[in-house]
XYZ file of C-alpha atoms in Angstrom:
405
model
C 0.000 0.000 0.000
C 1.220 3.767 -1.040
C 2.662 5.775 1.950
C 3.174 9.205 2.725
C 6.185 9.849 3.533
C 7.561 13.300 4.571
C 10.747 14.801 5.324
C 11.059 17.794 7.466
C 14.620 19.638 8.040
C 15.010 22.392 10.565
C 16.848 25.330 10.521
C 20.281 26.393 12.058
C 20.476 25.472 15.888
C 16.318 24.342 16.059
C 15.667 21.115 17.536
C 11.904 20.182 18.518
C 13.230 17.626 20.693
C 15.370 19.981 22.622
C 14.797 22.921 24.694
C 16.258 25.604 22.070
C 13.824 27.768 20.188
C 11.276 25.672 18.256
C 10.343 27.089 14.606
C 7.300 26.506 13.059
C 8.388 22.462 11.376
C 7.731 21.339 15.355
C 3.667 22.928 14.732
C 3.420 21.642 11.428
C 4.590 17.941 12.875
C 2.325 18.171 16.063
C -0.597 18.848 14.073
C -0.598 16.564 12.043
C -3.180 13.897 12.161
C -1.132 10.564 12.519
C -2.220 7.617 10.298
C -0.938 4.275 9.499
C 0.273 5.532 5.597
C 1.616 8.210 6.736
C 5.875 8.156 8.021
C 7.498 11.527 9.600
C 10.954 12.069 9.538
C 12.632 14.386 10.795
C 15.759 16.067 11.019
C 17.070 18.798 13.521
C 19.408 21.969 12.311
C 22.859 22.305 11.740
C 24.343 22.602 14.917
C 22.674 21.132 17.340
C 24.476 17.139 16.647
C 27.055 18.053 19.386
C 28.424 20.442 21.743
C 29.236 23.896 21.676
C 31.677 23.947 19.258
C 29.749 21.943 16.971
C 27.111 24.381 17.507
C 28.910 27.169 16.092
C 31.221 26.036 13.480
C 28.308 23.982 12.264
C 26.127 26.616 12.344
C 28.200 28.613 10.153
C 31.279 27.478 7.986
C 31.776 23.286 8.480
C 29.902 21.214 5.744
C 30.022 17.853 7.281
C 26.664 18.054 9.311
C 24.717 19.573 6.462
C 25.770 17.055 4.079
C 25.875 14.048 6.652
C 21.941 14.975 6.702
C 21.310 15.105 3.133
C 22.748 11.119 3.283
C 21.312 10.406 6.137
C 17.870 11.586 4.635
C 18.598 9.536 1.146
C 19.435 6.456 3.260
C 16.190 6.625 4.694
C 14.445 6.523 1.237
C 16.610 4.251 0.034
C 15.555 1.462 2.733
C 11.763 2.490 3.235
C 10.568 3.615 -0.373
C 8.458 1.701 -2.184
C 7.067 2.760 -5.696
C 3.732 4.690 -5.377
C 5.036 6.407 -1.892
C 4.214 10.047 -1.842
C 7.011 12.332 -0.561
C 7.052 15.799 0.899
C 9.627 17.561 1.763
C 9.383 20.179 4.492
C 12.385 22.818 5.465
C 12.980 26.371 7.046
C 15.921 28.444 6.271
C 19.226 26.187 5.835
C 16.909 22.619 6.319
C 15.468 24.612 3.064
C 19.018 24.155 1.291
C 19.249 20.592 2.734
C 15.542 19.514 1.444
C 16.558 21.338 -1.951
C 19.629 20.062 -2.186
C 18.225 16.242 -1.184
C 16.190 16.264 -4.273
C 18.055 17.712 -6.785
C 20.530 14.533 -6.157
C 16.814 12.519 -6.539
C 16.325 14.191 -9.869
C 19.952 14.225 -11.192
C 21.170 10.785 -9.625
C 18.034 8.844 -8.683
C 17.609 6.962 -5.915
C 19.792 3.872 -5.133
C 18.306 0.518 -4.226
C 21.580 -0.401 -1.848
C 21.266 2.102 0.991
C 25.171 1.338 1.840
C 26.524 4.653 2.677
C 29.920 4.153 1.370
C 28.266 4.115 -2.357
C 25.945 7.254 -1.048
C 28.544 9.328 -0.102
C 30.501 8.131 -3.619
C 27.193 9.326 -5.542
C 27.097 12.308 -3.291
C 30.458 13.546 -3.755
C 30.237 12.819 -7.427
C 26.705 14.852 -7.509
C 28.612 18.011 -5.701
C 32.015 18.118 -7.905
C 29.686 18.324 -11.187
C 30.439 15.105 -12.176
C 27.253 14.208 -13.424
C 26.782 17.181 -15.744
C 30.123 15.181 -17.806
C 28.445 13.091 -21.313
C 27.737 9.277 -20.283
C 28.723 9.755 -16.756
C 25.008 9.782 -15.261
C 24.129 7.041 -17.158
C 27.155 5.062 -15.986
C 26.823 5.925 -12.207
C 22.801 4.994 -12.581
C 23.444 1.741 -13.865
C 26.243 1.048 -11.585
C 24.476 1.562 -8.403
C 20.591 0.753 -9.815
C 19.256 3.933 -9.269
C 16.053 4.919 -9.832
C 13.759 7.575 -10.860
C 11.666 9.257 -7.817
C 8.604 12.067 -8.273
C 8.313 14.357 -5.005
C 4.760 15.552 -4.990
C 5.530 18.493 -2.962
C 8.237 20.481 -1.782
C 7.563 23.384 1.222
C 10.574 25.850 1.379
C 10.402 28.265 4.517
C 12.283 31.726 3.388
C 15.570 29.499 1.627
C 18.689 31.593 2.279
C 21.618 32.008 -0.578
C 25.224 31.842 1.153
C 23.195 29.590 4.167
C 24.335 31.991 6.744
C 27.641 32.129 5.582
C 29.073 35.645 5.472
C 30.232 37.012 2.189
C 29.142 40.899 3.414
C 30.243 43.389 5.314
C 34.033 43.026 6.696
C 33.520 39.110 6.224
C 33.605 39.631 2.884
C 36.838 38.473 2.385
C 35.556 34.715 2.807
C 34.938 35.057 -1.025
C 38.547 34.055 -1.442
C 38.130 30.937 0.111
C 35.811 28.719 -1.559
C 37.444 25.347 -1.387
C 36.437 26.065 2.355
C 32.758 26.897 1.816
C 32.147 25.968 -1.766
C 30.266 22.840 -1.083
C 27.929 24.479 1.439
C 26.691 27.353 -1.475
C 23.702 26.379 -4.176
C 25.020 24.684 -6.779
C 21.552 25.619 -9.171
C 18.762 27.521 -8.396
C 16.453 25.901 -11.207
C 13.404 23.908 -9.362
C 14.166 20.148 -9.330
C 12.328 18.556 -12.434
C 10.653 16.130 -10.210
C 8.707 17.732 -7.825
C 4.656 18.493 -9.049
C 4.113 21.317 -6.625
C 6.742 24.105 -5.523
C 6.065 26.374 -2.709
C 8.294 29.167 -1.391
C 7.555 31.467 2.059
C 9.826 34.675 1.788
C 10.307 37.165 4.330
C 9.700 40.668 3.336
C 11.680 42.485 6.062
C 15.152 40.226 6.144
C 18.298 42.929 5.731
C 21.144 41.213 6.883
C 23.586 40.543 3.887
C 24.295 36.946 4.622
C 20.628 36.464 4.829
C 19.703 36.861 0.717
C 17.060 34.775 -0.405
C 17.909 31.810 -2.929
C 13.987 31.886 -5.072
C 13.317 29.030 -7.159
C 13.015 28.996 -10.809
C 11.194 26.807 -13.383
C 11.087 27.104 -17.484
C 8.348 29.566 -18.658
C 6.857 26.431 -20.375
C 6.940 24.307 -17.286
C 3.745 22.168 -16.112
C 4.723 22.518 -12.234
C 3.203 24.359 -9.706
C 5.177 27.230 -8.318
C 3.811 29.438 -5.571
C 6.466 31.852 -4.169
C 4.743 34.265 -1.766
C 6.331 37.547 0.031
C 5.339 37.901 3.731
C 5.692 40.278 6.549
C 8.437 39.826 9.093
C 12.085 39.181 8.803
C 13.627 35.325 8.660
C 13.303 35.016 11.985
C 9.625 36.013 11.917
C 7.969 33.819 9.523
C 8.638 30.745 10.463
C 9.501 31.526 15.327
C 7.507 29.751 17.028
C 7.216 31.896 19.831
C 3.600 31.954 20.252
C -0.054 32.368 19.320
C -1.198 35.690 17.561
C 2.478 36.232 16.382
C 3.290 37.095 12.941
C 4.049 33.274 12.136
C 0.872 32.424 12.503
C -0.081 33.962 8.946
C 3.018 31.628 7.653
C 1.313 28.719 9.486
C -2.003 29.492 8.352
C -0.819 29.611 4.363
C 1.238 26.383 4.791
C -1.560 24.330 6.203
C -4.224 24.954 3.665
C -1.300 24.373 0.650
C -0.505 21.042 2.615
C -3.969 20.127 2.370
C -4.590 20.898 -1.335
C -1.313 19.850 -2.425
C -0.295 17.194 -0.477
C -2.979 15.373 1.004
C -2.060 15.728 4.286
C -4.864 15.643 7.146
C -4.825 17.913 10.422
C -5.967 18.087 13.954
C -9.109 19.917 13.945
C -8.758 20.059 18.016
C -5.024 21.054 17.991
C -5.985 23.708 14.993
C -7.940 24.963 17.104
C -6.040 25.598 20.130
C -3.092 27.610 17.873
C -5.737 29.723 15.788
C -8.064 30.866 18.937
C -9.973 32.763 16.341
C -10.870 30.460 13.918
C -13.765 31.162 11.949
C -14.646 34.215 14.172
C -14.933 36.162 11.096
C -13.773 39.384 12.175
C -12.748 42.731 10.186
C -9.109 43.484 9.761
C -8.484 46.788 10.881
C -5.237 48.558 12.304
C -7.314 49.586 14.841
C -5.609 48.832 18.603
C -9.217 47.191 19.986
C -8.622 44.786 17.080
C -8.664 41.468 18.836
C -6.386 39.896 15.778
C -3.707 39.465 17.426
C -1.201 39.146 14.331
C -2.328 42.226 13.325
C 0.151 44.082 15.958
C 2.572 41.644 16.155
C 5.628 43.768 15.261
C 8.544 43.500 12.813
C 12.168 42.670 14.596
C 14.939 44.384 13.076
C 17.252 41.378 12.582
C 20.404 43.506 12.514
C 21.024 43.528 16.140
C 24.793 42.676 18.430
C 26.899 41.546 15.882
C 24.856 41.004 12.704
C 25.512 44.273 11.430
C 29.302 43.863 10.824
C 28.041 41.652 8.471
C 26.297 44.416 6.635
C 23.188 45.384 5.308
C 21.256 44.425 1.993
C 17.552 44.800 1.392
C 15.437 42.538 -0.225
C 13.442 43.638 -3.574
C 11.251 41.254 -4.787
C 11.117 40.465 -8.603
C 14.639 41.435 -8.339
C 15.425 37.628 -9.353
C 14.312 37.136 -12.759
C 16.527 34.791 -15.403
C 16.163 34.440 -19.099
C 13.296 32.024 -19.965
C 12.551 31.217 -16.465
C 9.826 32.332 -14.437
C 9.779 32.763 -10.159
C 6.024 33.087 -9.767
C 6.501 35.722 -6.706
C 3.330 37.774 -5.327
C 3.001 39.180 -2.049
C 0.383 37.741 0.148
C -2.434 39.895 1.395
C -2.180 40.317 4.857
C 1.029 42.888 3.947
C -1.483 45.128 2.504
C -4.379 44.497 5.186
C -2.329 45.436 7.845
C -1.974 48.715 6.838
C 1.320 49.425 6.246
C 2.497 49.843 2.650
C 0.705 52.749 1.190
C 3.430 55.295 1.274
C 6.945 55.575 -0.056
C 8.127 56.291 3.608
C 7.097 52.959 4.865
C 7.089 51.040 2.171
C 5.893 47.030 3.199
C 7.668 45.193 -0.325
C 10.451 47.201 -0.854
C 11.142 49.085 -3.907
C 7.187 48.734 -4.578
C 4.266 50.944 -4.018
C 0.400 49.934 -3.926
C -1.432 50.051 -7.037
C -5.502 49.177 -7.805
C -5.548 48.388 -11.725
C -7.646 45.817 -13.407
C -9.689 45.277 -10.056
C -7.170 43.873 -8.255
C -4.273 45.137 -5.808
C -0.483 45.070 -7.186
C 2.849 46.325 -6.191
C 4.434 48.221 -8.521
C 7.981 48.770 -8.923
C 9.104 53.219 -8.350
C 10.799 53.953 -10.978
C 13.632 55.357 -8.770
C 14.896 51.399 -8.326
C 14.922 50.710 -11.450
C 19.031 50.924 -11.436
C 19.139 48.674 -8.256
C 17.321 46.137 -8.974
C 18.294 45.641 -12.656
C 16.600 43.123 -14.929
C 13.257 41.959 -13.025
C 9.959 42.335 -13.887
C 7.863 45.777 -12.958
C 4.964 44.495 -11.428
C 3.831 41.885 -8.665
C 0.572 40.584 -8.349
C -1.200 39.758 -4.502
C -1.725 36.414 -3.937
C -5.032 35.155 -2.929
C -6.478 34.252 0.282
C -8.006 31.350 0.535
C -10.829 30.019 2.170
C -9.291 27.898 4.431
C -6.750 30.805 5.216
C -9.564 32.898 6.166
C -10.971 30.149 8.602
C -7.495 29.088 10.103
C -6.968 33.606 10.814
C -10.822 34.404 12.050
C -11.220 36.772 8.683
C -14.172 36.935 6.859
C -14.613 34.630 4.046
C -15.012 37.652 1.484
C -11.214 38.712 2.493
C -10.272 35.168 0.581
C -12.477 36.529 -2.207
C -10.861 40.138 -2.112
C -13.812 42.137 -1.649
């Protein structure tokens, strides 16, 4: 019989079997409804294998933990998967790299039916060096180790960073000149697996710390997958900190739930719903107003460039700053940004580089023309995502705010 199976990797230093700062992955796992198809694995954040020192260097420059994961996570499918199996893969900020990084070896390599992890780490270190990019050499290692071809019906990225929290800015940026130290660690392509049905993306709106760039997904302009890549209030930290109910996460939470329905089956705890969303399908008006009982709505913004973060400099994020030749990154903004109130003016602007716009009845962010020469070659407008219905329930909103109105 099919199984789900899913695959959740934290971020840097979260654990949900520790005491350290859960992140949003531990929710998503307790509220699940449990079922006999359905397996859960999961994997804690660089960093938190060993002791302190662990914790840091792993946390920032060493590669061995991230990529002792990504085998780790392969030998797992290896043993367990049998054809039909439905995979998800779930990750927040570097477990985003990992979980990307897992299946692009799925889609370029395959998935070999001898677990042994002498031959993983062989196909592994072949993947990384660009081996399998040589004429006949896929085809070779395939063969060789009887690998096989594996769909992922969804993959769930929480706010993917670029140089994984590495610092290239500010006065670190002389770590540029050493990339047989960190060259493993970076992205080694940005284009969506081929393999996975449904893409989905949360991006943090208010990140500025230069390590901290996104890394956006992209797919061919004639592609058949799904790719949802939606711009949210809050800095990394924000959109996917646990820290409690009626924070800004919970608008994260809300999105990834209903998407995790549609798109990947998955079932949730009514009861345990709930209990998080204390609101749910209340139905009340989203005002700025302070006797709004919303609490998300006044949840503020932290300004992540605090102690020693801002010798690593600053950079802000433009959406739709991204774009490639013949690929497309499917980014909106999702509308809680505008409902909040903030946005409407130049002086605070909510997507940078963007202002408001009602054309074509429907809300957009256009692009001031004063950017242009920062942001370079991206596209001039971006559209608001939708709301939807089950969005509205999970948040207490009315059900017109899913229909726009």
């Amino acid at each position: 019989m099919p199984r789900r199976r899913l695959y959740f990797f934290d971020g840097t230093w979260a654990d949900r079997n520790a005491k350290s700062k859960s992140t949003l992955l531990a929710s998503i796992i307790d509220y699940i409804s449990k079922g006999a198809d359905l397996e859960i694995k999961y994997f804690p954040g660089p960093g938190t294998r060993n002791g302190w020192i662990e914790r840091y260097l792993g946390g920032g420059l060493a590669t061995k933990e991230v990529i002792a994961t990504i085998i780790d996570a392969i030998g797992d499918l290896a043993t367990n998967y049998h054809p039909g199996d439905l995979i998800t893969v779930i990750g927040y900020s570097r477990g985003s790299y990992i979980g990307r990084s897992f299946i692009g070896f799925l889609d370029r390599v395959g998935l070999p039916k001898d677990g042994d992890r002498h031959a993983l780490h062989d196909l592994y270190d072949k993947y990384t060096s660009g081996k399998f990019l040589k004429r006949g050499v896929p085809s070779h290692l395939r063969k060789k180790y009887n690998c096989i071809h594996v769909e992922v019906q969804t993959l769930l990225c929480i706010d993917t960073v670029g140089a994984l929290g590495i610092p290239h800015t500010g006065i670190f940026g002389f770590l540029n000149l050493l990339p047989r130290l960190i060259g493993k660690q970076e992205f080694m392509e940005t284009n969506a697996a081929s393999n996975v049905q449904v893409l989905l993306h949360v991006l943090a709106l208010h990140e500025c710390r230069g390590p901290f760039q996104p890394t956006l997904m992209h797919i061919d302009e004639a592609s058949n997958q799904v790719l949802q890549q939606v711009w949210f209030l809050g800095s990394h930290s924000d959109v996917a900190n646990d820290d409690e109910t009626g924070c800004i996460s919970d608008i994260v939470l809300a999105w990834c739930v209903a998407n995790l329905e549609t798109h990947a089956g998955i079932v949730f705890d009514e009861t345990k719903l709930s209990d998080r969303f204390p609101r749910m399908d209340a139905d009340m008006p989203v005002t700025d107003s302070a006797s709004n009982c919303l609490s998300w709505v006044h949840d503020p913004i932290r300004d992540p460039v605090k102690g020693l973060w801002w010798l690593m400099g600053r950079k802000t994020r433009v959406p739709n700053s991204h774009v490639a030749r013949g690929k497309r990154t499917n980014e909106s903004v999702h509308p809680t940004a505008r409902r909040r109130g903030y946005g409407s003016s130049r002086e605070r602007p909510v997507v940078p580089g963007h202002s408001l716009y009602w054309q074509d009845d429907s809300f957009v962010w256009k692009r001031n023309r004063s950017q242009s020469s920062d942001i370079g070659n991206s596209a001039t407008t971006l559209p608001e995502a939708a709301l939807s219905r089950r969005e509205a329930h999970l948040l207490g909103v009315p059900t017109a705010y899913a229909l726009r109105t």
